[in-house]
Short mmCIF file of C-alpha atoms in Angstrom, two decimals:
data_model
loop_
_atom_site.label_atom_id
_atom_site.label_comp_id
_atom_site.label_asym_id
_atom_site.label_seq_id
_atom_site.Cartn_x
_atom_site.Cartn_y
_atom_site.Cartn_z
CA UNK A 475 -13.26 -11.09 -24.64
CA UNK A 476 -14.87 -13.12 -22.00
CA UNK A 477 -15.71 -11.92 -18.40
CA UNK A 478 -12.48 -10.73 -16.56
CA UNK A 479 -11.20 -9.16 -13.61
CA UNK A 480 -14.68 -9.48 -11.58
CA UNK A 481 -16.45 -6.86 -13.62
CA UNK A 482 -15.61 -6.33 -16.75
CA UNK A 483 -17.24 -8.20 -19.06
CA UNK A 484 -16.22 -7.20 -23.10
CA UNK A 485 -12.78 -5.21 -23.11
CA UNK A 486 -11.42 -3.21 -26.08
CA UNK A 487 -8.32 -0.80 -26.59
CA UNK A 488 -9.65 2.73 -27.20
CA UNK A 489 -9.00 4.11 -30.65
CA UNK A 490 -10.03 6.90 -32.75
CA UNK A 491 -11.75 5.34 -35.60
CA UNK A 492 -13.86 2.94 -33.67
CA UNK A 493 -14.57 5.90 -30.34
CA UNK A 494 -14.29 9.05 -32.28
CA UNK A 495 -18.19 9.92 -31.47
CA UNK A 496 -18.24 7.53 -28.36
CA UNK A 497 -19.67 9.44 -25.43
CA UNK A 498 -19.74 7.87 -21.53
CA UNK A 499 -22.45 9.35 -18.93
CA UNK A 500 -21.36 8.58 -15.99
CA UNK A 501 -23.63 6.52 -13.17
CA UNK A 502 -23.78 6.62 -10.02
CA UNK A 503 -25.05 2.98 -9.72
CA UNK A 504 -23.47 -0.24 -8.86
CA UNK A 505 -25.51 -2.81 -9.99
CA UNK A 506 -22.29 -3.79 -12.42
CA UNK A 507 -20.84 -5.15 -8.69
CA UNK A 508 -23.93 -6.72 -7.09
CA UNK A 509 -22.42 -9.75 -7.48
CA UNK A 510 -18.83 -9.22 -6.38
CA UNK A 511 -18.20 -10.35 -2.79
CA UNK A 512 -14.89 -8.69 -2.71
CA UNK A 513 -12.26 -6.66 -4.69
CA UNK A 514 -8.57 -5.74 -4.96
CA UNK A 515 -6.95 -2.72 -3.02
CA UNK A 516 -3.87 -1.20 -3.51
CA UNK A 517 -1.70 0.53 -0.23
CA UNK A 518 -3.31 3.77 -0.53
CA UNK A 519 -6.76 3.04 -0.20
CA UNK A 520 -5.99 1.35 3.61
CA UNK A 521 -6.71 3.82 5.05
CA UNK A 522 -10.04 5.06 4.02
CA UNK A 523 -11.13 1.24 3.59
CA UNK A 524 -10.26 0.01 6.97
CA UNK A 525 -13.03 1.36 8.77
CA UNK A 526 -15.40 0.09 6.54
CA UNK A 527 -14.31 -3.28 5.53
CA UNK A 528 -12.39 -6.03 6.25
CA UNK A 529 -8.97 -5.89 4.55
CA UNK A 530 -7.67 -9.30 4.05
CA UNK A 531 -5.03 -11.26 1.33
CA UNK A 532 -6.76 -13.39 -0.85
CA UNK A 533 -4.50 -16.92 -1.58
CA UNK A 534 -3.30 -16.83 -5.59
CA UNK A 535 -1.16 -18.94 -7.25
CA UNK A 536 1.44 -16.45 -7.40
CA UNK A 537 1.96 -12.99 -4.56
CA UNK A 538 -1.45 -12.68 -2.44
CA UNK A 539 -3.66 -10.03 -3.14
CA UNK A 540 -5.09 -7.70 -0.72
CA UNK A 541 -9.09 -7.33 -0.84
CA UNK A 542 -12.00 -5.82 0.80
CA UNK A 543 -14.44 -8.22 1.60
CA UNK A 544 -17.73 -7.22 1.03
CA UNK A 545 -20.41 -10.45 1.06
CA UNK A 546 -19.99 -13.67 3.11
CA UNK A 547 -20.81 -15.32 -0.19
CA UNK A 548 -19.90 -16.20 -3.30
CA UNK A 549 -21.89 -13.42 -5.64
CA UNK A 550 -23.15 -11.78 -2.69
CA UNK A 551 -22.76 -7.86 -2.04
CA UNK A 552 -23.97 -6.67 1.45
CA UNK A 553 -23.14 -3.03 0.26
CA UNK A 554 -25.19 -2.80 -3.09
CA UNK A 555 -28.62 -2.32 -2.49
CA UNK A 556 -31.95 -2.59 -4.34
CA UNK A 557 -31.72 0.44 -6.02
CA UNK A 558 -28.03 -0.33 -7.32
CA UNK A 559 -26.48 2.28 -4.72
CA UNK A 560 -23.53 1.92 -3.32
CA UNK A 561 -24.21 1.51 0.97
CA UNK A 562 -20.39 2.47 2.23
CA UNK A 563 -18.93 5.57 2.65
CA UNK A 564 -15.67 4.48 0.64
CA UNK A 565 -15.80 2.95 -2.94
CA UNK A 566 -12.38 1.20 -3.60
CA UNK A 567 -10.70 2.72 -6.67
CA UNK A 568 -11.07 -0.81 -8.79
CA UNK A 569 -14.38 0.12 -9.03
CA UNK A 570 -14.33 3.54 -9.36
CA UNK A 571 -12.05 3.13 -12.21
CA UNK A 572 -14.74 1.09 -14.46
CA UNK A 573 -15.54 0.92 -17.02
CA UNK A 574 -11.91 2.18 -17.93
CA UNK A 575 -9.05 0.19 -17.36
CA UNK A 576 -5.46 -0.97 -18.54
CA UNK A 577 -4.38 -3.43 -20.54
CA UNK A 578 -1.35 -5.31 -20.70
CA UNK A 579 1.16 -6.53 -23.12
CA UNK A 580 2.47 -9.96 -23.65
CA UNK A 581 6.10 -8.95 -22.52
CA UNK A 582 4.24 -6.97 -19.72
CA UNK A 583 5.61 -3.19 -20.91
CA UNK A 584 3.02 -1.41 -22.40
CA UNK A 585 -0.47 -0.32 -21.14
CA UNK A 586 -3.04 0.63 -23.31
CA UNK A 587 -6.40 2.42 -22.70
CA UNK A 588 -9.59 -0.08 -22.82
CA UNK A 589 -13.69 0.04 -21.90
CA UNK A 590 -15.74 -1.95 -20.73
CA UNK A 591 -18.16 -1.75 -23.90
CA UNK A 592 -21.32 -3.16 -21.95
CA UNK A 593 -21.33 -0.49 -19.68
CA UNK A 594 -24.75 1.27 -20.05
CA UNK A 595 -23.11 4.62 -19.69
CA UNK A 596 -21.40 4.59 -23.44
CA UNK A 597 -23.62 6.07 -26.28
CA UNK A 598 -23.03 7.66 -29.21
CA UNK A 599 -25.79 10.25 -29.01
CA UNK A 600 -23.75 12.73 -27.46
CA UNK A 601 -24.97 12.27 -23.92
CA UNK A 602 -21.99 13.17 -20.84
CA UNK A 603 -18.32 13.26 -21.93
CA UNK A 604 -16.70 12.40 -25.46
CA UNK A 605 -13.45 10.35 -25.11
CA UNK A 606 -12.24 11.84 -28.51
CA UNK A 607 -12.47 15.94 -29.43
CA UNK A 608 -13.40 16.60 -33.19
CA UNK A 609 -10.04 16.75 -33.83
CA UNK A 610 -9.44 13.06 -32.62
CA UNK A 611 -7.39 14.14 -30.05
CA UNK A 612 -7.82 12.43 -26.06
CA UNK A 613 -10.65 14.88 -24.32
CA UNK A 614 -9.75 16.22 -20.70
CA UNK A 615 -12.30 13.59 -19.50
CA UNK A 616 -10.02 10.81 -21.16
CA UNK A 617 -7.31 12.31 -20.21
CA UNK A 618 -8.34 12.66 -16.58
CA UNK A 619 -9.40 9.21 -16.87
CA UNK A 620 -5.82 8.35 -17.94
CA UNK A 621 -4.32 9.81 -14.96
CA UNK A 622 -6.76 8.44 -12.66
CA UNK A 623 -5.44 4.73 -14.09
CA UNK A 624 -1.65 5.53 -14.45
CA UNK A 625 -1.76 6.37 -10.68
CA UNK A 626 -3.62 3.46 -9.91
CA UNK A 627 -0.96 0.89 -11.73
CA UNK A 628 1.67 2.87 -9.63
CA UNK A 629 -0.11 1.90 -6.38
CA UNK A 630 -0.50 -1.24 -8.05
CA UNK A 631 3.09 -2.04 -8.50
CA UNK A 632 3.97 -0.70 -4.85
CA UNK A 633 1.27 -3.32 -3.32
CA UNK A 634 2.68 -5.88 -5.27
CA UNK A 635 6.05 -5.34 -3.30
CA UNK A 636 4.44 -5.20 -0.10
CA UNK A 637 3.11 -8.42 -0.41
CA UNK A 638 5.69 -9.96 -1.72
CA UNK A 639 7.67 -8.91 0.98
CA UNK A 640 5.24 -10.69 3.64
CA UNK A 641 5.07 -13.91 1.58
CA UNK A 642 9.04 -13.60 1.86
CA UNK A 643 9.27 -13.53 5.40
CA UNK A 644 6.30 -15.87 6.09
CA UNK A 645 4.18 -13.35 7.93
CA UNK A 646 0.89 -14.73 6.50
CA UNK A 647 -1.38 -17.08 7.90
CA UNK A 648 -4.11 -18.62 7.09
CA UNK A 649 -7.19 -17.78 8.37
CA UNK A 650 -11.04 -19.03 8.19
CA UNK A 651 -13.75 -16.31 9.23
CA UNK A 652 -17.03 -17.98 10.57
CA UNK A 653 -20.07 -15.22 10.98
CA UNK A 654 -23.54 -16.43 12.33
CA UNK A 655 -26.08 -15.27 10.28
CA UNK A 656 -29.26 -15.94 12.53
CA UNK A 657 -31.50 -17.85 11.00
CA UNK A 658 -29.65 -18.07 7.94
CA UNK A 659 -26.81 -20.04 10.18
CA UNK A 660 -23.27 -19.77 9.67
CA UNK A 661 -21.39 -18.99 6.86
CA UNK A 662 -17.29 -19.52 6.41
CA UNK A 663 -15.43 -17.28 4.64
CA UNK A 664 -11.93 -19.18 3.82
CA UNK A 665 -9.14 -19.17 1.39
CA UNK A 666 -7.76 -16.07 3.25
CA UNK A 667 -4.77 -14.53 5.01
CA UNK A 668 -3.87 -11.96 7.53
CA UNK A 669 -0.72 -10.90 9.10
CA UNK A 670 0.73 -13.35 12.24
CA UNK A 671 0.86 -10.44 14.68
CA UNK A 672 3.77 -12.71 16.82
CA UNK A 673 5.76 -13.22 13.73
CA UNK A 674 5.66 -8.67 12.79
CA UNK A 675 6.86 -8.76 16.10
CA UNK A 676 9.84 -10.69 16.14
CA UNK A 677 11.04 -8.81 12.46
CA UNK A 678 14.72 -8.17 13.04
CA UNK A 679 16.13 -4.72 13.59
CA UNK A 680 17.33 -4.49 9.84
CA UNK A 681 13.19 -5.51 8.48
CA UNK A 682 11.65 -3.74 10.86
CA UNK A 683 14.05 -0.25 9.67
CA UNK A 684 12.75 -1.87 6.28
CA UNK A 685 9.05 -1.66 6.78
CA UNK A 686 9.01 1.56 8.94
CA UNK A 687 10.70 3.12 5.61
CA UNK A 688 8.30 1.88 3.43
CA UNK A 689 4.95 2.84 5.41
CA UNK A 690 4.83 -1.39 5.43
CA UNK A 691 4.53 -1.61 9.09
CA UNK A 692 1.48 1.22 9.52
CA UNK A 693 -0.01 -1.07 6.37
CA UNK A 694 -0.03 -4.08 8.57
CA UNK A 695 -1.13 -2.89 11.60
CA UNK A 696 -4.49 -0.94 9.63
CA UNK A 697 -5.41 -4.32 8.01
CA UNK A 698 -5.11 -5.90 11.42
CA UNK A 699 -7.42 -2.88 12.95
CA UNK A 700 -9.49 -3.14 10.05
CA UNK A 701 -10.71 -7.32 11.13
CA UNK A 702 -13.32 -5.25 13.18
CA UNK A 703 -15.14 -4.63 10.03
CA UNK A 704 -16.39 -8.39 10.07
CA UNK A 705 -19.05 -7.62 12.51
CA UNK A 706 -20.75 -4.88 10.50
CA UNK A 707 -20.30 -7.23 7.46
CA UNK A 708 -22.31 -9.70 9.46
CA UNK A 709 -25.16 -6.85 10.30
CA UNK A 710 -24.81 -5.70 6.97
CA UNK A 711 -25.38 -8.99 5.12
CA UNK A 712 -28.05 -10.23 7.79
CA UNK A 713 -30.05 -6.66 6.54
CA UNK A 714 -29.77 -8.12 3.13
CA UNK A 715 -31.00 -11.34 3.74
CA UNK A 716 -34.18 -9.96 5.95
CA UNK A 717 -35.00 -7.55 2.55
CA UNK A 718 -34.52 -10.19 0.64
CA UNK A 719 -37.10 -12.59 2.68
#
């Protein structure tokens, strides 16, 4: 399977008879994301990623997506360093969750269990967890694991109704993001959207009982807050460029 969904790169359904004896020891590096300038978030994470980064909706053919924005560039990561360590305080759960992740089927109902099988952590010398018992049966690691992405496709599906809800009542705008980068010059992040502030104002009585239900109008107003992150992006990818020089 080609490269997909930013970081995955070879993606097969766990089974018994081709993981029985696979074992995964767990990293705590990123170098996997050094070249991912920004990944999908789902409404729970808003919180704990809106001090840190700049929560914006990426344009898509289809619903917008909601990302943090972590390089100014294309292949650019301001918060992986040179040892492969993650910089930020909070590390969004789409990366967290690799190299696990769902798959799914053509008529979009079931979800099966898949690895990432480049991922440097998966041996079959018995080093960190097993994924199967000698018994074949799940481990409580794969289990856990299993939980971990079943709760994440639930937050999932609840983002994908938020957003779908703002592209319904036209409360996205475009936006362009130009950061100076000293000597480096500018750089202009674009294909994004944010919230029209006027436009979550004027919801009628009905939409805005709506989004106060849902936790939909706290969710706009943290993405808005969370534009301030753009100036420690800027500081944070300037650092990068000096180490880099």
């Amino acid at each position: 399977m080609t490269k997909q969904l930013l970081i995955y790169s070879t993606v097969v359904p766990v089974t018994r008879q081709g993981h029985g004896d696979l074992c995964f020891k767990s990293e705590s590096r990123f170098d996997f994301a050094r070249s991912v300038n920004a990944a999908p978030l789902v409404l729970g994470e808003f919180q704990a990623a809106a001090g840190e980064y700049a929560i914006v909706f990426a344009e898509t053919e289809g619903t917008p997506v909601p990302i943090a924005l972590f390089g100014v560039a294309v292949e650019t990561n301001a918060f992986v360093d040179g040892e492969g360590n993650w910089s930020g305080t909070y590390v969004p759960a789409f990366l967290r969750r690799w190299p696990f992740v769902f798959s799914l089927d053509d008529k979009g109902e079931t979800l099966t269990l898949c690895i990432d099988e480049t991922a440097p952590g998966f041996n079959r010398e018995g080093r960190g967890e097993r994924l199967f018992d000698a018994e074949g049966s799940p481990t409580v690691f794969t289990n856990r694991m299993l939980q971990f992405l079943q709760e994440y496709q639930a937050q999932h599906q609840r983002t994908v109704e938020f957003c779908k809800r703002l592209q319904e009542l036209d409360l996205l705008q475009p936006v362009e993001a130009r950061l100076e980068l000293g000597a480096a010059g500018p750089r202009t992040l674009t294909g994004l959207r944010i919230v029209n502030r006027e436009k979550l104002r004027a919801l009628t009585a009905d939409q805005l009982a709506e989004f106060m239900r849902n936790d939909w109008l706290e969710l706009a107003y943290t993405h808005l807050f969370s534009m301030r992150a753009l100036e420690r992006l800027r500081e944070k990818t300037m650092t990068a460029l000096s180490e880099a020089a």
